[in-house]
Amino acid sequence: MRSLPRTSGRTRPIDYRDRVKIALMDSGIGLLAGTAAVRRLRPDADLVLSLDPDGMPWGPRTPQDLTARAVAVAEAAAAHRPDALIVNCNTATVHALTALRARLEPALPVVGTVPAIKPAAAGGGPLAIWATPATTGSPYQRNLIQDFAGGVDVTEVPCWGLAEAVERADESAIAAAVAAAAELTPDDVTTVVLGCTHYELVTERIRAAVQRPGLPPLVLHGSAGAVAAQTLRRLGEQPAPEAPATGTLTVLLSGREGALPPPALAYAEGRLLQQVTPTG
């Protein structure tokens, strides 16, 4: 892991010869949106993607079991000496972020993923939070609503089977899950918070299902862009979308080096990573 220079509160000038390596972790391909956001901000960054096909899905696991899986996935990524680790999973952030930071920081900065309730509530209109059934109604999500969306009409929408359908790139199952969640979304909603990273891979299908005739364009709030930007800030790095696309890609599957699962290439975010040079 490279040593980060002190910046005295200022972002240091970009030197493309000074390589940046960023790791992202999730149980599955929900990390694609976050990875694509990092890729767009820093095409020169080396990427390490750590997935857990042996243990997915994480949602139904107990908090203790999920934390153990997340720690193993994070340690596999850390062995490749990245400069930062993004926990690109809302569920893992809820249950494992404290344990991951205790284990890896300060040597390795760990950045979690939180639903974008605060910026969504700033719009003031009725909003819906689409999340997994395990997260919907949880104390974690209710606390975020209380802290950041006081006075705003909020509807929590459980999205049964949507993350699993996205993971498989099962078009018919995605359509059915999106339609079911849209039925639970009030007609006057103007903003939808995507409370699972998988959902950011199907934003336009969600928009089409929820948009009501005669209402202003629906606003969707994901977390990928904000988390990517926050990670660069933690490292004292600047966005450089014009940088040469020289970053490498390492994919870890429950700790083993491999390739992106085939369903990843069904999404634009996955195909973008084909432009990254694999390691080895």
mmCIF file of C-alpha atoms in Angstrom:
data_model
loop_
_atom_site.group_PDB
_atom_site.id
_atom_site.type_symbol
_atom_site.label_atom_id
_atom_site.label_comp_id
_atom_site.label_asym_id
_atom_site.label_seq_id
_atom_site.Cartn_x
_atom_site.Cartn_y
_atom_site.Cartn_z
ATOM 1 C CA MET A 1 0.000 0.000 0.000
ATOM 2 C CA ARG A 2 1.459 3.335 -0.980
ATOM 3 C CA SER A 3 2.078 6.028 1.594
ATOM 4 C CA LEU A 4 -0.340 8.932 1.299
ATOM 5 C CA PRO A 5 1.229 12.402 1.428
ATOM 6 C CA ARG A 6 -0.101 14.932 3.891
ATOM 7 C CA THR A 7 -2.079 17.605 2.103
ATOM 8 C CA SER A 8 -2.702 20.152 4.876
ATOM 9 C CA GLY A 9 -6.362 20.235 3.908
ATOM 10 C CA ARG A 10 -5.643 20.696 0.211
ATOM 11 C CA THR A 11 -6.056 18.150 -2.527
ATOM 12 C CA ARG A 12 -2.691 17.434 -4.051
ATOM 13 C CA PRO A 13 -2.019 17.771 -7.803
ATOM 14 C CA ILE A 14 -2.719 14.695 -9.895
ATOM 15 C CA ASP A 15 0.293 12.667 -10.945
ATOM 16 C CA TYR A 16 -0.835 9.863 -13.233
ATOM 17 C CA ARG A 17 2.399 8.006 -12.509
ATOM 18 C CA ASP A 18 1.298 7.655 -8.884
ATOM 19 C CA ARG A 19 -1.087 4.692 -9.175
ATOM 20 C CA VAL A 20 -4.264 4.532 -7.136
ATOM 21 C CA LYS A 21 -5.770 1.155 -6.232
ATOM 22 C CA ILE A 22 -9.343 0.944 -4.954
ATOM 23 C CA ALA A 23 -11.094 -2.215 -3.777
ATOM 24 C CA LEU A 24 -14.844 -2.762 -3.680
ATOM 25 C CA MET A 25 -16.670 -5.600 -1.935
ATOM 26 C CA ASP A 26 -20.166 -7.086 -2.010
ATOM 27 C CA SER A 27 -21.724 -10.515 -2.004
ATOM 28 C CA GLY A 28 -22.397 -10.244 -5.735
ATOM 29 C CA ILE A 29 -22.660 -7.897 -8.698
ATOM 30 C CA GLY A 30 -24.359 -5.140 -6.731
ATOM 31 C CA LEU A 31 -20.894 -3.570 -6.652
ATOM 32 C CA LEU A 32 -21.012 -2.886 -10.418
ATOM 33 C CA ALA A 33 -22.643 0.538 -10.100
ATOM 34 C CA GLY A 34 -20.084 1.657 -7.528
ATOM 35 C CA THR A 35 -17.237 0.218 -9.580
ATOM 36 C CA ALA A 36 -18.433 2.031 -12.698
ATOM 37 C CA ALA A 37 -18.634 5.287 -10.722
ATOM 38 C CA VAL A 38 -15.024 4.876 -9.585
ATOM 39 C CA ARG A 39 -14.005 3.938 -13.110
ATOM 40 C CA ARG A 40 -15.589 7.074 -14.575
ATOM 41 C CA LEU A 41 -13.940 9.347 -12.002
ATOM 42 C CA ARG A 42 -10.513 7.695 -12.250
ATOM 43 C CA PRO A 43 -10.001 5.552 -15.384
ATOM 44 C CA ASP A 44 -6.370 5.169 -14.325
ATOM 45 C CA ALA A 45 -7.220 3.520 -10.983
ATOM 46 C CA ASP A 46 -6.432 -0.154 -10.450
ATOM 47 C CA LEU A 47 -9.572 -1.970 -9.266
ATOM 48 C CA VAL A 48 -9.967 -4.970 -6.988
ATOM 49 C CA LEU A 49 -13.478 -6.446 -6.862
ATOM 50 C CA SER A 50 -14.092 -8.900 -4.032
ATOM 51 C CA LEU A 51 -17.321 -10.943 -4.318
ATOM 52 C CA ASP A 52 -18.642 -13.856 -2.285
ATOM 53 C CA PRO A 53 -20.399 -16.344 -4.599
ATOM 54 C CA ASP A 54 -19.846 -19.118 -2.026
ATOM 55 C CA GLY A 55 -21.779 -17.182 0.624
ATOM 56 C CA MET A 56 -24.355 -15.127 -1.233
ATOM 57 C CA PRO A 57 -26.940 -13.854 -0.659
ATOM 58 C CA TRP A 58 -25.930 -12.064 2.510
ATOM 59 C CA GLY A 59 -29.352 -10.622 3.307
ATOM 60 C CA PRO A 60 -30.899 -13.736 4.945
ATOM 61 C CA ARG A 61 -27.811 -14.414 7.099
ATOM 62 C CA THR A 62 -27.620 -13.559 10.783
ATOM 63 C CA PRO A 63 -25.661 -10.385 11.562
ATOM 64 C CA GLN A 64 -22.846 -12.474 13.051
ATOM 65 C CA ASP A 65 -22.627 -14.782 10.051
ATOM 66 C CA LEU A 66 -22.829 -11.892 7.594
ATOM 67 C CA THR A 67 -20.062 -10.063 9.447
ATOM 68 C CA ALA A 68 -17.825 -13.130 9.283
ATOM 69 C CA ARG A 69 -18.406 -13.439 5.518
ATOM 70 C CA ALA A 70 -17.807 -9.719 5.006
ATOM 71 C CA VAL A 71 -14.577 -9.781 6.994
ATOM 72 C CA ALA A 72 -13.285 -12.701 4.912
ATOM 73 C CA VAL A 73 -14.152 -10.921 1.657
ATOM 74 C CA ALA A 74 -12.570 -7.699 2.899
ATOM 75 C CA GLU A 75 -9.378 -9.448 3.976
ATOM 76 C CA ALA A 76 -9.094 -11.101 0.568
ATOM 77 C CA ALA A 77 -9.253 -7.626 -0.997
ATOM 78 C CA ALA A 78 -6.841 -6.161 1.562
ATOM 79 C CA ALA A 79 -4.233 -8.795 0.622
ATOM 80 C CA HIS A 80 -3.936 -6.992 -2.729
ATOM 81 C CA ARG A 81 -2.873 -3.824 -0.893
ATOM 82 C CA PRO A 82 -5.467 -1.332 -2.095
ATOM 83 C CA ASP A 83 -5.424 2.282 -0.940
ATOM 84 C CA ALA A 84 -9.093 2.180 0.111
ATOM 85 C CA LEU A 85 -11.910 -0.354 0.457
ATOM 86 C CA ILE A 86 -15.525 0.444 -0.427
ATOM 87 C CA VAL A 87 -18.164 -1.679 1.280
ATOM 88 C CA ASN A 88 -20.513 -1.492 -1.695
ATOM 89 C CA CYS A 89 -23.433 -3.165 0.048
ATOM 90 C CA ASN A 90 -26.052 -1.537 2.254
ATOM 91 C CA THR A 91 -26.649 -4.683 4.308
ATOM 92 C CA ALA A 92 -22.947 -5.247 4.957
ATOM 93 C CA THR A 93 -22.542 -1.588 5.890
ATOM 94 C CA VAL A 94 -25.327 -1.931 8.456
ATOM 95 C CA HIS A 95 -23.997 -5.060 10.115
ATOM 96 C CA ALA A 96 -20.263 -5.242 9.428
ATOM 97 C CA LEU A 97 -18.843 -1.745 8.928
ATOM 98 C CA THR A 98 -17.797 -1.331 12.564
ATOM 99 C CA ALA A 99 -16.009 -4.693 12.568
ATOM 100 C CA LEU A 100 -14.323 -3.984 9.223
ATOM 101 C CA ARG A 101 -13.041 -0.605 10.366
ATOM 102 C CA ALA A 102 -11.784 -2.048 13.652
ATOM 103 C CA ARG A 103 -9.882 -4.724 11.736
ATOM 104 C CA LEU A 104 -8.488 -2.706 8.816
ATOM 105 C CA GLU A 105 -8.232 0.966 9.725
ATOM 106 C CA PRO A 106 -6.221 3.161 9.918
ATOM 107 C CA ALA A 107 -3.931 1.316 7.496
ATOM 108 C CA LEU A 108 -6.781 0.798 5.019
ATOM 109 C CA PRO A 109 -9.597 3.393 4.864
ATOM 110 C CA VAL A 110 -13.009 1.691 4.739
ATOM 111 C CA VAL A 111 -15.942 3.563 3.170
ATOM 112 C CA GLY A 112 -19.505 2.337 3.722
ATOM 113 C CA THR A 113 -22.631 2.707 1.591
ATOM 114 C CA VAL A 114 -25.661 4.436 3.078
ATOM 115 C CA PRO A 115 -29.007 5.028 1.310
ATOM 116 C CA ALA A 116 -29.215 8.584 -0.050
ATOM 117 C CA ILE A 117 -32.108 9.560 2.221
ATOM 118 C CA LYS A 118 -30.649 12.923 3.229
ATOM 119 C CA PRO A 119 -30.267 14.415 -0.293
ATOM 120 C CA ALA A 120 -33.584 12.874 -1.334
ATOM 121 C CA ALA A 121 -35.434 14.442 1.594
ATOM 122 C CA ALA A 122 -33.914 17.837 0.773
ATOM 123 C CA GLY A 123 -36.263 17.956 -2.231
ATOM 124 C CA GLY A 124 -39.200 18.091 0.155
ATOM 125 C CA GLY A 125 -41.610 15.997 -1.903
ATOM 126 C CA PRO A 126 -43.131 12.657 -0.978
ATOM 127 C CA LEU A 127 -40.463 9.998 -1.312
ATOM 128 C CA ALA A 128 -40.262 6.238 -1.332
ATOM 129 C CA ILE A 129 -37.344 4.111 -0.166
ATOM 130 C CA TRP A 130 -36.994 0.922 -2.179
ATOM 131 C CA ALA A 131 -34.987 -1.590 -0.147
ATOM 132 C CA THR A 132 -34.672 -5.289 0.530
ATOM 133 C CA PRO A 133 -37.340 -6.768 2.814
ATOM 134 C CA ALA A 134 -34.680 -7.260 5.509
ATOM 135 C CA THR A 135 -33.798 -3.559 5.477
ATOM 136 C CA THR A 136 -37.336 -2.196 5.090
ATOM 137 C CA GLY A 137 -38.671 -1.239 8.491
ATOM 138 C CA SER A 138 -35.362 -1.998 10.200
ATOM 139 C CA PRO A 139 -34.166 0.187 13.084
ATOM 140 C CA TYR A 140 -31.231 1.204 10.868
ATOM 141 C CA GLN A 141 -33.453 2.571 8.106
ATOM 142 C CA ARG A 142 -35.968 4.063 10.518
ATOM 143 C CA ASN A 143 -33.150 5.945 12.254
ATOM 144 C CA LEU A 144 -31.958 7.363 8.937
ATOM 145 C CA ILE A 145 -35.491 8.528 8.168
ATOM 146 C CA GLN A 146 -35.810 10.112 11.596
ATOM 147 C CA ASP A 147 -32.424 11.833 11.338
ATOM 148 C CA PHE A 148 -32.628 13.091 7.751
ATOM 149 C CA ALA A 149 -36.244 13.065 6.576
ATOM 150 C CA GLY A 150 -38.196 14.652 9.396
ATOM 151 C CA GLY A 151 -41.319 16.368 8.098
ATOM 152 C CA VAL A 152 -41.180 14.572 4.738
ATOM 153 C CA ASP A 153 -43.761 11.999 3.693
ATOM 154 C CA VAL A 154 -41.763 8.747 3.445
ATOM 155 C CA THR A 155 -42.984 5.340 2.287
ATOM 156 C CA GLU A 156 -40.793 2.280 2.851
ATOM 157 C CA VAL A 157 -41.195 -0.182 -0.019
ATOM 158 C CA PRO A 158 -39.980 -3.803 0.355
ATOM 159 C CA CYS A 159 -38.703 -5.067 -2.999
ATOM 160 C CA TRP A 160 -39.266 -8.808 -2.822
ATOM 161 C CA GLY A 161 -36.857 -10.715 -5.055
ATOM 162 C CA LEU A 162 -35.509 -7.687 -6.927
ATOM 163 C CA ALA A 163 -31.871 -7.937 -5.801
ATOM 164 C CA GLU A 164 -31.839 -11.669 -6.529
ATOM 165 C CA ALA A 165 -33.346 -11.116 -9.997
ATOM 166 C CA VAL A 166 -30.784 -8.419 -10.788
ATOM 167 C CA GLU A 167 -28.000 -10.715 -9.610
ATOM 168 C CA ARG A 168 -29.132 -13.352 -12.120
ATOM 169 C CA ALA A 169 -29.906 -10.785 -14.854
ATOM 170 C CA ASP A 170 -33.286 -12.516 -15.095
ATOM 171 C CA GLU A 171 -35.307 -10.050 -17.171
ATOM 172 C CA SER A 172 -38.745 -11.511 -16.463
ATOM 173 C CA ALA A 173 -38.070 -11.740 -12.723
ATOM 174 C CA ILE A 174 -36.736 -8.152 -12.701
ATOM 175 C CA ALA A 175 -39.870 -6.919 -14.477
ATOM 176 C CA ALA A 176 -42.140 -8.748 -12.035
ATOM 177 C CA ALA A 177 -40.275 -7.522 -8.947
ATOM 178 C CA VAL A 178 -40.177 -3.925 -10.183
ATOM 179 C CA ALA A 179 -43.888 -4.008 -11.012
ATOM 180 C CA ALA A 180 -44.733 -5.408 -7.563
ATOM 181 C CA ALA A 181 -42.704 -2.703 -5.804
ATOM 182 C CA ALA A 182 -44.237 -0.001 -8.014
ATOM 183 C CA GLU A 183 -47.696 -1.165 -6.900
ATOM 184 C CA LEU A 184 -46.644 -0.476 -3.305
ATOM 185 C CA THR A 185 -45.365 3.004 -4.169
ATOM 186 C CA PRO A 186 -47.882 5.845 -3.700
ATOM 187 C CA ASP A 187 -48.949 7.679 -6.847
ATOM 188 C CA ASP A 188 -47.802 11.083 -5.559
ATOM 189 C CA VAL A 189 -44.193 10.035 -4.913
ATOM 190 C CA THR A 190 -41.747 12.345 -6.670
ATOM 191 C CA THR A 191 -38.496 10.781 -5.441
ATOM 192 C CA VAL A 192 -37.275 7.210 -5.002
ATOM 193 C CA VAL A 193 -34.251 6.295 -2.893
ATOM 194 C CA LEU A 194 -32.516 3.157 -4.139
ATOM 195 C CA GLY A 195 -31.670 1.452 -0.855
ATOM 196 C CA CYS A 196 -29.836 -1.522 -2.371
ATOM 197 C CA THR A 197 -26.831 -1.261 -4.663
ATOM 198 C CA HIS A 198 -28.294 -3.870 -7.014
ATOM 199 C CA TYR A 199 -31.192 -1.548 -7.820
ATOM 200 C CA GLU A 200 -28.877 1.024 -9.379
ATOM 201 C CA LEU A 201 -28.329 -1.406 -12.248
ATOM 202 C CA VAL A 202 -32.000 -1.152 -13.278
ATOM 203 C CA THR A 203 -32.749 2.518 -12.622
ATOM 204 C CA GLU A 204 -34.500 3.181 -15.910
ATOM 205 C CA ARG A 205 -36.830 0.219 -15.429
ATOM 206 C CA ILE A 206 -37.698 1.544 -11.974
ATOM 207 C CA ARG A 207 -38.251 5.031 -13.370
ATOM 208 C CA ALA A 208 -40.571 3.756 -16.084
ATOM 209 C CA ALA A 209 -42.612 1.731 -13.586
ATOM 210 C CA VAL A 210 -43.056 4.508 -11.007
ATOM 211 C CA GLN A 211 -43.386 7.646 -13.151
ATOM 212 C CA ARG A 212 -46.992 8.869 -13.107
ATOM 213 C CA PRO A 213 -48.538 10.824 -16.010
ATOM 214 C CA GLY A 214 -48.856 14.527 -15.353
ATOM 215 C CA LEU A 215 -46.280 14.583 -12.554
ATOM 216 C CA PRO A 216 -42.760 16.075 -12.801
ATOM 217 C CA PRO A 217 -39.987 13.662 -13.847
ATOM 218 C CA LEU A 218 -39.261 11.162 -11.112
ATOM 219 C CA VAL A 219 -35.997 11.745 -9.225
ATOM 220 C CA LEU A 220 -33.948 8.644 -8.352
ATOM 221 C CA HIS A 221 -31.241 8.765 -5.693
ATOM 222 C CA GLY A 222 -28.536 6.104 -5.660
ATOM 223 C CA SER A 223 -25.326 6.045 -3.638
ATOM 224 C CA ALA A 224 -22.652 5.004 -6.154
ATOM 225 C CA GLY A 225 -21.460 8.431 -7.288
ATOM 226 C CA ALA A 226 -21.360 9.923 -3.798
ATOM 227 C CA VAL A 227 -19.486 6.932 -2.369
ATOM 228 C CA ALA A 228 -16.902 7.028 -5.178
ATOM 229 C CA ALA A 229 -16.339 10.739 -4.633
ATOM 230 C CA GLN A 230 -16.072 10.278 -0.863
ATOM 231 C CA THR A 231 -13.456 7.566 -1.350
ATOM 232 C CA LEU A 232 -11.277 9.864 -3.434
ATOM 233 C CA ARG A 233 -11.624 12.573 -0.785
ATOM 234 C CA ARG A 234 -10.508 10.116 1.903
ATOM 235 C CA LEU A 235 -7.394 9.453 -0.174
ATOM 236 C CA GLY A 236 -6.679 13.109 -0.936
ATOM 237 C CA GLU A 237 -7.212 12.366 -4.628
ATOM 238 C CA GLN A 238 -9.030 14.380 -7.283
ATOM 239 C CA PRO A 239 -11.523 13.140 -9.855
ATOM 240 C CA ALA A 240 -9.768 12.880 -13.224
ATOM 241 C CA PRO A 241 -12.216 11.514 -15.801
ATOM 242 C CA GLU A 242 -9.784 12.571 -18.533
ATOM 243 C CA ALA A 243 -7.012 10.333 -17.149
ATOM 244 C CA PRO A 244 -5.764 7.539 -19.421
ATOM 245 C CA ALA A 245 -7.727 4.286 -19.056
ATOM 246 C CA THR A 246 -4.745 2.302 -17.813
ATOM 247 C CA GLY A 247 -6.222 0.830 -14.631
ATOM 248 C CA THR A 248 -6.090 -2.918 -14.105
ATOM 249 C CA LEU A 249 -8.847 -5.199 -12.847
ATOM 250 C CA THR A 250 -8.598 -8.016 -10.308
ATOM 251 C CA VAL A 251 -11.705 -10.068 -9.521
ATOM 252 C CA LEU A 252 -11.844 -12.213 -6.377
ATOM 253 C CA LEU A 253 -14.545 -14.849 -5.961
ATOM 254 C CA SER A 254 -14.712 -15.830 -2.272
ATOM 255 C CA GLY A 255 -10.966 -15.125 -2.178
ATOM 256 C CA ARG A 256 -10.043 -16.881 -5.432
ATOM 257 C CA GLU A 257 -8.925 -14.894 -8.454
ATOM 258 C CA GLY A 258 -11.376 -15.261 -11.316
ATOM 259 C CA ALA A 259 -13.576 -13.330 -13.710
ATOM 260 C CA LEU A 260 -16.764 -11.331 -13.429
ATOM 261 C CA PRO A 261 -19.836 -13.571 -13.304
ATOM 262 C CA PRO A 262 -21.508 -13.779 -16.741
ATOM 263 C CA PRO A 263 -24.676 -11.907 -15.605
ATOM 264 C CA ALA A 264 -22.500 -8.830 -14.971
ATOM 265 C CA LEU A 265 -22.133 -8.336 -18.710
ATOM 266 C CA ALA A 266 -25.898 -7.928 -19.084
ATOM 267 C CA TYR A 267 -25.497 -4.427 -17.608
ATOM 268 C CA ALA A 268 -23.774 -1.362 -19.056
ATOM 269 C CA GLU A 269 -21.778 -1.023 -15.836
ATOM 270 C CA GLY A 270 -20.373 -4.517 -16.276
ATOM 271 C CA ARG A 271 -19.552 -4.000 -19.938
ATOM 272 C CA LEU A 272 -17.690 -0.828 -19.037
ATOM 273 C CA LEU A 273 -15.271 -2.961 -17.036
ATOM 274 C CA GLN A 274 -14.383 -4.953 -20.147
ATOM 275 C CA GLN A 275 -12.346 -1.902 -21.110
ATOM 276 C CA VAL A 276 -10.172 -2.414 -18.022
ATOM 277 C CA THR A 277 -7.028 -4.463 -18.469
ATOM 278 C CA PRO A 278 -7.146 -7.626 -16.308
ATOM 279 C CA THR A 279 -4.148 -8.343 -14.120
ATOM 280 C CA GLY A 280 -1.870 -11.285 -14.711
#
